[in-house]
Amino acid sequence: MRTVFTALATLALLATSAAANDRANVLNEAIAATRYWEHVEPLNDGWAFFESDQPDAPAADDDSAVPVTIPHTWNAHDTLAAKQYRRAGAWYRRSLTLTRAETQGRLYLRFKAAGTHAEVYVNGALATTHLGGYTAFVAEISSLVHPGDNTIDVHVSNAEREDLPPLDIDHNIYGGIYRGVQLIRGPTLGLSRLENGGPGVRAISENVTPESATLRVRAVIDNAQPEANNVTLVAELTDAAGRAVSFAQTSLAMEPGRRPITLEMPDVVRPDLWSPSSPSLYTLRVTLWDDRNIVDTVTVDHGFRFYEFDPDEGFSLNGEHVFLKGVNRHQDVYRRGPALEAEDHLRDIRMIKDMGANALRLAHYPQDDVVLALCDRLGLIVWEEIPLVNKITPDEPFAENTLAMLREMITQHAHHPSIVTWGIQNELLIRSQNLVAEKRALMVRLNEAAHEADPTRPTVMAAHGIKGYLEGDLTSVTDLIGYNVYYGWYSETFPDLTRIITEFRDGQPDRPHMISEFGAGSDLRVQRADPKRQDFSEQWQCAMIESYLDQAEEIPWLAGVFYWNMFDFGASHRGDTIPGVNQKGLVTFDRQVKKDAYFLVRSRWSDEPTLYLASPRLTHYEGDAERVFKVYTNLDHAELFHNGHSLGKQSTGFAWTVRLDEGPNTLHVTAPAGAEEHHHGYTVTYTPTKDTE
């Protein structure tokens, strides 16, 4: 027995070590894939934080600063303490020491995000301003720096602005430089770093089949020199083994300024197609040459796939029908807010993937570059969207800022094969049925801008109902429609889903449809043998999910579902059983506990063996001694034992009626999976009442 135990322990240790190596490799690849340019270094340490909303940068001798490391937010704790949290400005400061040689080329600061509007100063001079808290932006600082010590001051504010979405939301608007900062060095003649915060290079494959794929590469050359230069632009696509599969180049005289160039590449023969089960990636390397040497290089990922959303057939990928089994994700974590490291994003994406999901909606805003790179590598189909949620301001500044957010999102993330659709609004009629014409007009502009920036992907909207959206003709604007449905939580009952979703579809039958949100709140402390709507019990959450998944599987035209939400998330205004938290997650806010609902979904979506005896935290029963115990499993059959006695095997349903004994009761379920035997169980206590004695 000891030998077997030791061998098993050794195998477990080896498996753990291999998994850790795999995680490190995936993470390192994803981080490297989001650097894009050759000379990029993180600028995350050595910052000073001044929690002051003064209009001017703090004085040089201001000693009120607190040392911080980026990513950083000032709302990690106050959003949990009260409904009203700090929405104001603050200052960040850092010294940047440069040699004379380092000041000869071009220098840029890239902020991966700052919430929600920022001004960047270098040595007291304004370098750039940026509106929007969820996309990257770049400041060129070449003319503002000098050899020696330089001072970077950044004013960031999350104060509400009527010209900046989101205006009304069910999540926190965190302040701070909550994603990383990069220092980028480039030549005076090179590839542009000033393309809406993105890499400035993109490969487009409009016609893809298993036999061949077209390839077109777009790059922007930036010449800051006073005279024209003869240059050659070279693009090479390599597969995962490093073999070149397509190559093209062009030579031109590059005048001063920026100029977009398009290269028509040779078709790729028999491409390795990207999918959730086989996320094959290629590497596009674009180089710029002068007469003799490489002067600049940009590297981005590329993936080949073809897909279709059909109003009657749902979603297909690479010629095969795929039901989108998705979740939504917010980017914050308990007592940390959105100030996360790449390792945090990897943990989240792996947890989503391990549950069996094949799709992810990034709600309600663009997320970190690394998140998309991880979805590319681990295989998740992505719906990404801008933060146009619930309300608008009906004027041109608001519209222009929203359009800018859309263009930045697409420019920065269009090279990711995991993304299949761009979202342009969420529940714009939920707060008010007013301004419908203005809301539709803005949607039309956003839809047109999305197709102009990316003709290869459809657009999508998320509605909370159908009547107002149909009457206002909002449902005809986007290519796809998602519905946020909570029947059985906020109103009505579970069985209403099929009827109501069908009514929605009948109103706009020429569009493909998805369920973009559904969910119920739960609290690990709330356990009910007789759950009720909005009681926040794990049992009600599971009952709702089970009903929704059962119904969704029987709707042939439905492209997919996205559960709301994968993780509990911050919502300071909420006063539920855990104040300040939206509790609809399948996993707790701190990522420490997978709720019962996680295992329910995993048993429905994952191919990996799953066996889970439901309600392990419901440890005490009173009243009726006969109770039904459910098992969530994807195995062929399972056997339940009560106090060591078999209650029989089941191959469907997986629900046993158990007559509990007074006092402790041990429940244990087993199921074979190949050569392995899976187990799960726990002990409950039963106390008869006077009526049942």
XYZ file of C-alpha atoms in Angstrom:
693
model
C 0.000 0.000 0.000
C 2.807 2.379 0.829
C 4.489 1.690 -2.523
C 1.268 2.426 -4.385
C 0.757 5.609 -2.377
C 4.322 6.753 -3.059
C 3.996 6.023 -6.767
C 0.735 7.934 -6.920
C 2.276 10.829 -5.031
C 5.219 10.875 -7.435
C 2.893 10.842 -10.433
C 0.855 13.640 -8.901
C 4.015 15.647 -8.281
C 5.175 15.116 -11.857
C 1.746 16.081 -13.193
C 1.726 19.215 -11.047
C 5.211 20.134 -12.247
C 4.239 19.577 -15.891
C 1.100 21.674 -15.464
C 3.127 24.478 -13.879
C 5.573 24.405 -16.785
C 2.692 24.486 -19.257
C 1.135 27.478 -17.477
C 4.459 29.308 -17.487
C 4.979 28.620 -21.190
C 1.505 29.809 -22.149
C 1.825 32.904 -19.999
C 5.268 33.805 -21.313
C 4.070 33.354 -24.891
C 1.032 35.562 -24.272
C 3.099 38.306 -22.649
C 5.650 38.200 -25.472
C 2.873 38.315 -28.066
C 1.588 41.617 -26.665
C 4.928 43.454 -26.800
C 4.662 43.796 -30.615
C 7.841 45.878 -31.039
C 11.447 44.856 -30.395
C 12.497 47.487 -27.870
C 9.833 47.473 -25.172
C 10.416 47.499 -21.437
C 7.938 47.590 -18.560
C 7.805 50.831 -16.604
C 5.758 49.585 -13.662
C 7.974 50.121 -10.630
C 9.188 53.264 -8.920
C 5.960 55.279 -9.110
C 4.762 57.750 -6.487
C 1.016 58.183 -5.921
C -0.581 61.445 -4.752
C -4.235 61.085 -3.793
C -4.995 64.682 -4.640
C -7.286 66.020 -7.336
C -5.449 69.320 -7.666
C -5.289 70.780 -11.198
C -1.495 71.004 -11.321
C 1.150 68.374 -10.716
C 2.396 68.143 -7.119
C 5.437 70.204 -6.234
C 8.834 68.536 -6.379
C 9.118 68.662 -2.583
C 5.588 67.335 -1.925
C 6.110 64.582 0.659
C 2.524 63.250 0.630
C 3.326 60.614 -1.987
C 2.853 56.897 -1.393
C 5.160 54.486 -3.280
C 3.153 52.209 -5.598
C 3.728 49.660 -8.309
C 1.674 49.644 -11.480
C -0.928 48.226 -11.977
C -2.622 50.264 -9.250
C -6.097 51.473 -8.313
C -7.226 53.655 -5.426
C -10.604 51.884 -5.296
C -9.551 48.385 -4.251
C -11.074 48.769 -0.771
C -13.520 51.679 -0.638
C -15.805 50.048 -3.220
C -16.400 47.272 -0.683
C -16.978 49.586 2.280
C -19.743 51.906 1.064
C -22.066 52.544 -1.853
C -20.323 55.829 -2.592
C -16.646 55.398 -3.381
C -13.940 57.796 -4.501
C -14.585 59.009 -8.032
C -12.109 61.839 -8.477
C -8.609 62.501 -9.726
C -5.110 61.679 -8.501
C -1.509 62.056 -9.641
C 1.228 59.543 -10.418
C 4.894 60.481 -10.759
C 7.986 58.636 -11.901
C 11.549 59.540 -12.800
C 12.977 58.332 -16.107
C 16.749 58.414 -16.547
C 18.037 58.381 -20.125
C 21.462 58.379 -21.727
C 22.268 60.729 -24.578
C 22.126 57.816 -27.026
C 18.650 56.867 -25.781
C 17.331 60.331 -26.617
C 18.505 60.196 -30.247
C 15.709 57.958 -31.559
C 11.982 58.115 -30.832
C 10.537 57.340 -27.403
C 6.968 56.495 -26.467
C 4.999 55.731 -23.332
C 2.221 53.177 -23.766
C -0.421 52.959 -21.050
C -2.411 49.743 -21.373
C -5.326 51.468 -19.590
C -6.000 54.241 -17.085
C -9.389 54.740 -15.509
C -11.045 56.625 -16.952
C -9.443 59.794 -18.363
C -5.809 60.820 -18.226
C -3.297 63.543 -19.040
C 0.394 62.683 -19.369
C 3.099 65.296 -18.730
C 6.839 64.938 -19.268
C 9.099 67.524 -17.652
C 6.045 69.717 -17.159
C 4.885 69.641 -20.805
C 1.662 67.941 -21.875
C 2.452 64.812 -23.907
C -1.080 63.501 -24.493
C -4.604 63.225 -23.140
C -6.847 60.185 -23.339
C -10.550 59.649 -22.742
C -11.774 56.148 -21.929
C -10.736 53.708 -19.252
C -10.456 50.391 -21.083
C -8.129 50.772 -24.065
C -4.429 51.474 -24.447
C -2.991 54.812 -25.522
C 0.452 56.007 -26.576
C 2.267 59.272 -25.913
C 5.319 60.148 -27.962
C 7.824 61.865 -25.669
C 10.815 62.172 -28.024
C 10.851 65.984 -28.067
C 10.094 66.317 -24.347
C 12.989 64.374 -22.819
C 16.687 65.086 -22.374
C 19.748 63.136 -21.223
C 19.691 62.566 -17.473
C 16.665 62.555 -15.170
C 13.205 63.255 -16.571
C 9.920 63.497 -14.673
C 6.715 61.800 -15.806
C 3.500 63.110 -14.212
C 0.156 61.485 -14.970
C -3.178 62.874 -13.850
C -5.858 60.181 -13.834
C -9.500 60.618 -12.878
C -12.523 58.352 -12.691
C -14.892 61.258 -12.039
C -18.151 60.938 -13.914
C -18.327 62.827 -17.204
C -21.436 63.286 -19.308
C -19.392 62.997 -22.512
C -17.810 59.658 -21.617
C -19.372 56.196 -21.374
C -20.232 54.296 -19.310
C -22.724 56.574 -17.577
C -24.858 54.040 -15.712
C -23.641 50.572 -14.861
C -23.936 47.590 -12.508
C -20.207 47.435 -11.826
C -17.558 49.695 -10.350
C -15.709 52.389 -12.289
C -12.227 52.008 -10.855
C -9.678 54.813 -10.910
C -5.944 54.521 -11.450
C -3.284 53.284 -13.835
C -4.638 49.788 -13.398
C -2.890 48.139 -16.352
C 0.808 48.177 -17.158
C 2.968 50.968 -18.585
C 5.575 50.381 -21.296
C 8.540 52.412 -22.515
C 8.936 51.864 -26.259
C 11.997 52.837 -28.271
C 11.819 53.246 -32.019
C 13.791 54.626 -34.963
C 13.096 57.943 -36.654
C 12.162 55.928 -39.740
C 10.140 52.882 -38.779
C 6.758 51.251 -38.303
C 4.181 53.432 -36.593
C 3.553 53.263 -32.842
C 0.764 55.851 -33.090
C -2.131 53.777 -34.480
C -4.842 54.129 -31.822
C -2.699 52.343 -29.238
C -2.391 49.210 -31.364
C 0.533 47.426 -33.023
C -0.002 49.208 -36.343
C 0.211 45.902 -38.246
C -2.578 43.515 -39.105
C -3.073 40.466 -41.300
C -6.495 39.990 -42.889
C -7.779 36.676 -44.240
C -11.179 37.156 -45.835
C -11.381 33.855 -47.722
C -10.441 30.776 -45.725
C -11.136 27.114 -46.463
C -9.440 23.912 -45.296
C -7.527 23.947 -48.603
C -6.262 27.539 -48.714
C -6.426 30.967 -47.125
C -5.937 34.434 -48.534
C -3.682 36.848 -46.706
C -3.384 40.608 -46.860
C -1.071 42.582 -44.578
C -1.528 46.208 -43.632
C 1.245 48.224 -41.983
C 1.869 51.917 -41.388
C 5.319 53.377 -42.057
C 6.278 56.460 -40.035
C 9.088 58.703 -41.289
C 10.082 61.459 -38.855
C 13.162 62.378 -40.860
C 13.131 65.606 -42.908
C 13.750 63.891 -46.245
C 12.369 60.988 -48.268
C 13.987 57.570 -47.845
C 14.002 54.467 -49.994
C 12.645 51.579 -47.935
C 11.524 47.985 -48.372
C 8.617 46.554 -46.412
C 8.814 42.785 -45.861
C 6.120 40.513 -44.404
C 6.655 36.866 -43.505
C 4.146 34.458 -41.991
C 5.490 31.418 -40.155
C 3.674 28.446 -38.654
C 4.054 27.028 -35.152
C 7.186 25.129 -36.209
C 8.800 28.310 -37.523
C 8.394 27.403 -41.202
C 7.660 30.271 -43.596
C 4.297 29.747 -45.324
C 3.847 33.132 -47.024
C 6.211 35.958 -47.948
C 5.931 39.299 -49.740
C 7.765 42.597 -49.999
C 7.506 45.981 -51.661
C 9.912 48.884 -52.116
C 9.004 52.558 -52.122
C 10.259 56.068 -51.549
C 8.918 57.050 -48.139
C 8.220 60.759 -47.774
C 8.138 62.364 -44.301
C 4.977 61.493 -42.370
C 2.862 58.347 -41.904
C 1.689 56.161 -44.756
C -0.361 52.938 -44.743
C 0.910 50.158 -47.013
C -0.924 46.985 -48.016
C 0.856 43.816 -49.107
C -1.043 41.103 -50.978
C 0.525 37.880 -49.730
C 0.552 34.481 -51.484
C -2.250 32.194 -50.338
C -1.467 29.795 -47.510
C -1.992 26.190 -48.597
C -3.848 23.841 -46.234
C -3.741 26.200 -43.243
C -3.915 24.870 -39.706
C -7.325 26.168 -38.680
C -7.879 27.858 -35.326
C -10.620 26.464 -33.074
C -11.258 26.026 -29.334
C -10.126 22.404 -29.541
C -7.099 23.208 -31.709
C -6.057 26.861 -31.281
C -3.423 26.930 -34.032
C -1.521 30.202 -34.358
C 0.836 31.689 -36.908
C 3.355 34.491 -36.420
C 3.401 37.518 -38.703
C 6.728 39.345 -38.732
C 6.842 42.665 -40.574
C 10.232 44.297 -41.085
C 11.241 47.620 -42.572
C 14.579 47.893 -44.383
C 16.554 50.863 -45.559
C 19.104 50.352 -48.338
C 21.095 47.795 -46.333
C 19.697 47.015 -42.882
C 16.570 46.159 -40.943
C 15.507 49.364 -39.212
C 12.330 48.159 -37.475
C 10.259 45.042 -36.745
C 6.715 44.360 -35.535
C 5.427 40.885 -34.638
C 1.772 39.889 -34.148
C -0.229 36.670 -33.978
C -2.501 35.487 -36.750
C -4.975 32.643 -36.997
C -6.992 31.161 -39.848
C -10.633 30.222 -39.333
C -13.946 30.698 -41.086
C -17.275 30.973 -39.345
C -20.902 31.899 -39.857
C -23.833 33.013 -37.741
C -27.071 31.807 -39.336
C -30.607 32.848 -38.232
C -31.857 29.268 -38.516
C -28.789 27.115 -37.893
C -26.905 29.041 -35.207
C -23.104 29.227 -35.271
C -20.621 27.205 -37.307
C -16.828 27.273 -37.156
C -14.621 25.834 -39.896
C -17.662 24.178 -41.447
C -18.872 22.456 -38.270
C -21.800 23.438 -36.069
C -20.655 24.748 -32.690
C -22.963 25.738 -29.860
C -21.395 28.668 -28.026
C -21.067 27.623 -24.387
C -20.001 30.908 -22.888
C -19.645 33.023 -19.791
C -19.210 36.733 -19.137
C -16.181 38.062 -17.282
C -15.477 41.246 -15.358
C -11.823 42.079 -14.795
C -11.800 42.780 -11.028
C -10.819 40.662 -8.017
C -11.741 41.043 -4.341
C -9.688 43.746 -2.555
C -7.600 44.285 -5.680
C -10.077 45.702 -8.163
C -8.827 45.557 -11.771
C -5.146 46.075 -10.846
C -4.196 42.577 -11.958
C -1.074 40.842 -13.183
C -0.862 38.570 -16.215
C -0.914 35.551 -13.879
C -4.367 36.607 -12.651
C -5.727 36.695 -16.171
C -4.237 33.273 -16.901
C -5.876 31.831 -13.777
C -9.266 33.200 -14.852
C -9.047 32.071 -18.473
C -7.854 28.603 -17.451
C -10.712 28.272 -14.972
C -13.190 29.213 -17.698
C -11.639 26.790 -20.155
C -11.376 23.969 -17.605
C -15.101 24.304 -16.903
C -15.749 23.334 -20.517
C -16.702 26.747 -21.881
C -15.720 27.482 -25.464
C -16.742 31.159 -25.529
C -16.233 34.329 -23.508
C -17.979 37.679 -23.544
C -15.722 40.450 -22.255
C -18.332 42.501 -20.472
C -18.760 45.375 -20.673
C -15.505 46.772 -22.040
C -12.255 45.856 -23.816
C -9.888 43.957 -21.553
C -6.126 43.571 -21.268
C -4.134 42.594 -24.371
C -2.921 39.537 -22.459
C -6.506 38.301 -21.994
C -6.968 38.150 -25.762
C -3.569 36.521 -26.287
C -4.535 33.855 -23.741
C -7.888 33.247 -25.438
C -6.005 32.822 -28.723
C -3.728 30.210 -27.150
C -6.133 28.328 -24.909
C -9.037 28.368 -27.343
C -11.946 30.617 -26.351
C -14.257 32.289 -28.871
C -14.580 35.949 -27.858
C -17.272 38.615 -28.011
C -15.604 41.936 -27.165
C -17.505 45.178 -26.700
C -17.299 48.863 -25.861
C -18.678 50.249 -22.559
C -21.826 51.785 -24.040
C -24.180 50.599 -21.312
C -27.717 51.639 -20.306
C -27.584 55.380 -21.122
C -26.290 57.940 -23.579
C -25.763 61.675 -23.624
C -27.435 62.840 -26.852
C -24.690 65.127 -28.124
C -21.701 65.016 -30.445
C -18.898 64.916 -27.821
C -20.401 61.756 -26.311
C -20.817 60.197 -29.760
C -17.255 61.055 -30.803
C -15.779 59.620 -27.612
C -17.799 56.426 -28.021
C -16.679 56.087 -31.638
C -13.067 56.624 -30.553
C -13.398 53.799 -28.017
C -14.718 51.497 -30.734
C -11.914 52.336 -33.164
C -9.285 51.867 -30.463
C -10.707 48.485 -29.449
C -10.721 47.219 -33.027
C -7.309 48.646 -33.925
C -5.731 47.123 -30.829
C -7.366 43.691 -30.942
C -8.415 42.916 -34.524
C -5.413 40.621 -35.052
C -6.702 38.142 -32.459
C -8.350 35.110 -34.125
C -10.334 34.359 -30.968
C -12.552 37.426 -31.518
C -15.599 36.742 -33.705
C -17.828 39.761 -33.037
C -17.707 43.382 -31.874
C -20.366 44.522 -29.397
C -21.624 48.093 -29.753
C -24.162 48.463 -26.927
C -25.721 46.795 -23.892
C -29.311 47.406 -22.697
C -29.637 50.978 -23.960
C -33.361 51.025 -23.172
C -33.255 49.540 -19.673
C -33.299 52.834 -17.769
C -35.490 54.811 -20.122
C -37.518 54.420 -23.302
C -36.683 58.039 -24.145
C -34.184 59.207 -26.766
C -34.835 56.067 -28.815
C -34.168 57.819 -32.131
C -30.929 59.292 -30.783
C -29.823 55.917 -29.447
C -30.530 54.251 -32.763
C -28.671 56.970 -34.648
C -25.606 56.434 -32.468
C -25.860 52.671 -32.967
C -25.952 53.156 -36.740
C -22.788 55.260 -36.617
C -21.065 52.691 -34.413
C -22.140 49.827 -36.648
C -20.826 51.577 -39.753
C -17.565 52.486 -38.017
C -17.060 48.897 -36.867
C -17.518 47.532 -40.390
C -15.237 50.201 -41.810
C -12.499 49.362 -39.299
C -13.025 45.603 -39.662
C -15.076 44.305 -42.614
C -14.447 40.685 -41.586
C -16.441 40.495 -38.343
C -20.145 40.960 -37.552
C -21.467 43.387 -34.966
C -23.701 42.502 -32.032
C -25.945 44.227 -29.502
C -27.344 43.027 -26.172
C -30.979 43.805 -25.338
C -32.833 43.253 -22.075
C -36.197 42.737 -23.751
C -37.699 43.005 -27.196
C -40.690 45.342 -27.391
C -38.923 48.690 -27.168
C -36.012 47.518 -29.301
C -38.381 46.345 -32.045
C -40.566 49.437 -31.901
C -37.489 51.645 -32.090
C -35.982 49.476 -34.858
C -32.798 48.964 -32.847
C -32.693 45.229 -33.571
C -32.166 45.842 -37.290
C -28.914 47.772 -36.776
C -26.419 45.063 -35.811
C -25.692 41.776 -37.548
C -26.352 39.690 -34.422
C -28.639 40.038 -31.409
C -28.018 38.958 -27.839
C -30.677 38.880 -25.126
C -30.090 39.383 -21.414
C -32.743 37.239 -19.724
C -33.295 36.688 -16.011
C -36.691 34.976 -15.882
C -36.755 33.105 -12.620
C -34.548 35.642 -10.868
C -35.886 39.170 -11.310
C -39.315 38.064 -12.541
C -41.489 35.176 -13.688
C -40.287 31.581 -13.757
C -37.760 29.351 -15.504
C -40.130 27.772 -18.073
C -40.870 31.216 -19.520
C -37.446 31.261 -21.204
C -38.299 29.257 -24.338
C -41.581 31.088 -24.915
C -40.104 34.544 -24.467
C -36.929 33.878 -26.446
C -39.065 32.554 -29.296
C -41.168 35.726 -29.189
C -37.974 37.765 -29.345
C -36.768 35.830 -32.360
C -40.112 36.110 -34.144
C -39.777 39.893 -33.938
C -36.488 39.884 -35.887
C -36.267 36.491 -37.649
C -33.584 37.565 -40.138
C -30.908 37.917 -37.442
C -28.953 35.227 -35.574
C -29.739 35.200 -31.855
C -27.869 34.393 -28.648
C -28.554 34.555 -24.930
C -25.940 37.087 -23.871
C -26.754 36.998 -20.150
C -28.648 34.800 -17.701
C -27.931 34.142 -14.067
C -28.925 34.078 -10.414
C -27.125 35.340 -7.332
C -25.776 33.022 -4.652
C -23.941 33.181 -1.353
C -21.936 30.262 0.056
C -23.522 30.944 3.451
C -27.077 30.607 2.104
C -28.150 26.971 1.793
C -31.798 25.981 1.366
C -33.466 22.598 1.106
C -36.503 24.473 -0.275
C -34.984 27.356 -2.289
C -36.971 30.334 -3.534
C -36.455 33.065 -6.106
C -33.901 35.683 -5.024
C -33.041 33.913 -1.763
C -29.354 33.831 -2.843
C -29.088 30.122 -2.143
C -26.757 27.972 -4.173
C -29.672 25.624 -4.726
C -31.807 28.238 -6.528
C -28.857 29.303 -8.665
C -28.352 25.694 -9.760
C -32.050 25.146 -10.416
C -32.181 28.196 -12.683
C -29.045 27.255 -14.606
C -30.191 23.671 -15.063
C -33.538 24.800 -16.453
C -31.956 27.339 -18.810
C -29.406 24.881 -20.184
C -32.083 22.217 -20.675
C -34.208 24.665 -22.656
C -31.355 26.199 -24.648
C -30.255 22.786 -25.896
C -33.698 22.305 -27.456
C -33.720 25.592 -29.422
C -32.113 24.731 -32.783
C -31.676 28.303 -34.038
C -29.980 29.580 -30.875
C -26.287 30.276 -31.549
C -25.260 30.004 -27.908
C -25.526 31.172 -24.320
C -23.302 33.293 -22.075
C -23.795 32.837 -18.337
C -23.661 35.994 -16.196
C -21.088 35.900 -14.618
C -18.091 33.604 -14.326
C -16.925 35.372 -11.158
C -18.624 37.486 -8.529
C -17.623 41.105 -9.156
C -17.634 44.526 -7.552
C -20.840 46.591 -7.645
C -20.686 49.024 -4.734
C -24.313 50.162 -5.014
C -25.671 46.663 -4.392
C -27.056 45.727 -1.003
C -27.523 41.993 -1.405
C -26.420 39.373 1.133
C -22.823 40.491 0.451
C -22.953 44.298 0.146
C -21.030 45.808 -2.741
C -20.805 42.569 -4.718
C -22.792 41.182 -7.635
C -23.052 37.539 -6.556
C -24.137 35.828 -9.762
C -20.700 34.312 -10.270
C -19.981 30.617 -10.604
C -16.831 31.344 -8.578
C -16.370 33.685 -5.625
C -14.981 37.223 -6.008
C -11.600 36.153 -4.582
C -11.444 33.115 -6.934
C -11.020 30.810 -3.940
C -14.242 28.769 -4.068
C -16.028 27.193 -7.003
C -19.732 27.219 -6.240
C -22.049 24.266 -6.805
C -23.136 25.918 -10.049
C -19.595 25.716 -11.422
C -19.672 21.922 -11.168
C -23.178 21.782 -12.605
C -22.015 23.688 -15.689
C -18.799 21.658 -15.907
C -20.787 18.427 -15.898
C -22.788 19.744 -18.871
C -20.002 21.369 -20.895
C -16.717 19.613 -20.177
C -15.404 16.363 -21.617
C -13.145 15.914 -18.593
C -14.550 13.516 -15.956
C -16.748 15.401 -13.491
C -18.451 13.938 -10.429
C -19.941 16.209 -7.776
C -22.501 15.494 -5.071
C -24.478 18.722 -4.919
C -25.005 20.919 -1.842
C -21.996 19.934 0.302
C -22.438 23.165 2.287
C -26.045 22.295 3.199
C -25.003 20.325 6.260
C -28.153 20.231 8.414
C -31.679 19.030 7.647
C -34.846 19.164 9.699
C -38.416 18.037 9.135
C -39.033 15.475 6.428
C -36.442 12.686 6.560
C -36.814 11.890 2.868
C -34.600 14.166 0.774
C -33.452 14.192 -2.830
C -29.710 14.399 -3.417
C -28.468 15.323 -6.874
C -25.178 14.468 -8.521
C -23.626 16.546 -11.287
C -21.691 14.256 -13.586
C -20.817 13.628 -17.214
C -19.859 10.004 -16.560
C -21.912 7.105 -17.878
C -23.240 5.994 -14.518
C -22.810 6.704 -10.818
C -23.627 4.929 -7.569
C -24.693 6.671 -4.351
C -23.974 5.255 -0.893
C -25.745 6.264 2.308
C -23.924 5.307 5.489
C -22.044 2.677 3.500
C -25.129 1.116 1.878
C -25.635 1.359 -1.878
C -28.760 3.147 -3.058
C -28.233 1.879 -6.573
C -26.685 3.049 -9.798
C -28.141 5.606 -12.190
C -27.219 6.483 -15.762
C -29.657 9.392 -16.253
C -31.153 12.007 -13.985
C -28.645 11.334 -11.198
C -31.037 12.145 -8.345
C -31.521 9.777 -5.410
C -34.194 9.896 -2.727
C -32.522 9.279 0.623
C -34.248 8.650 3.940
C -31.931 10.294 6.443
C -31.197 8.796 9.850
C -31.268 10.944 12.948
C -27.808 12.353 13.576
C -24.865 12.135 11.164
C -25.390 10.739 7.656
C -22.513 9.983 5.308
C -23.243 10.354 1.598
C -20.746 9.194 -0.982
C -20.950 8.880 -4.766
C -18.622 6.858 -6.982
C -18.326 6.530 -10.749
C -15.837 4.790 -13.025
C -14.005 6.670 -15.772
C -11.861 4.257 -17.727
C -9.306 2.747 -15.362
C -10.012 5.371 -12.698
C -12.668 5.554 -10.015
C -13.992 9.006 -9.108
C -15.412 9.820 -5.687
C -17.144 12.680 -3.916
C -19.042 12.882 -0.666
C -19.717 14.565 2.658
C -21.635 14.210 5.922
C -24.922 15.883 6.848
C -26.865 15.936 10.092
C -30.579 15.261 10.344
C -32.730 16.410 13.259
C -36.368 15.313 13.252
C -38.898 17.856 14.453
C -41.825 16.980 16.715
C -44.061 16.641 13.666
C -41.756 14.056 12.078
C -40.741 12.001 15.116
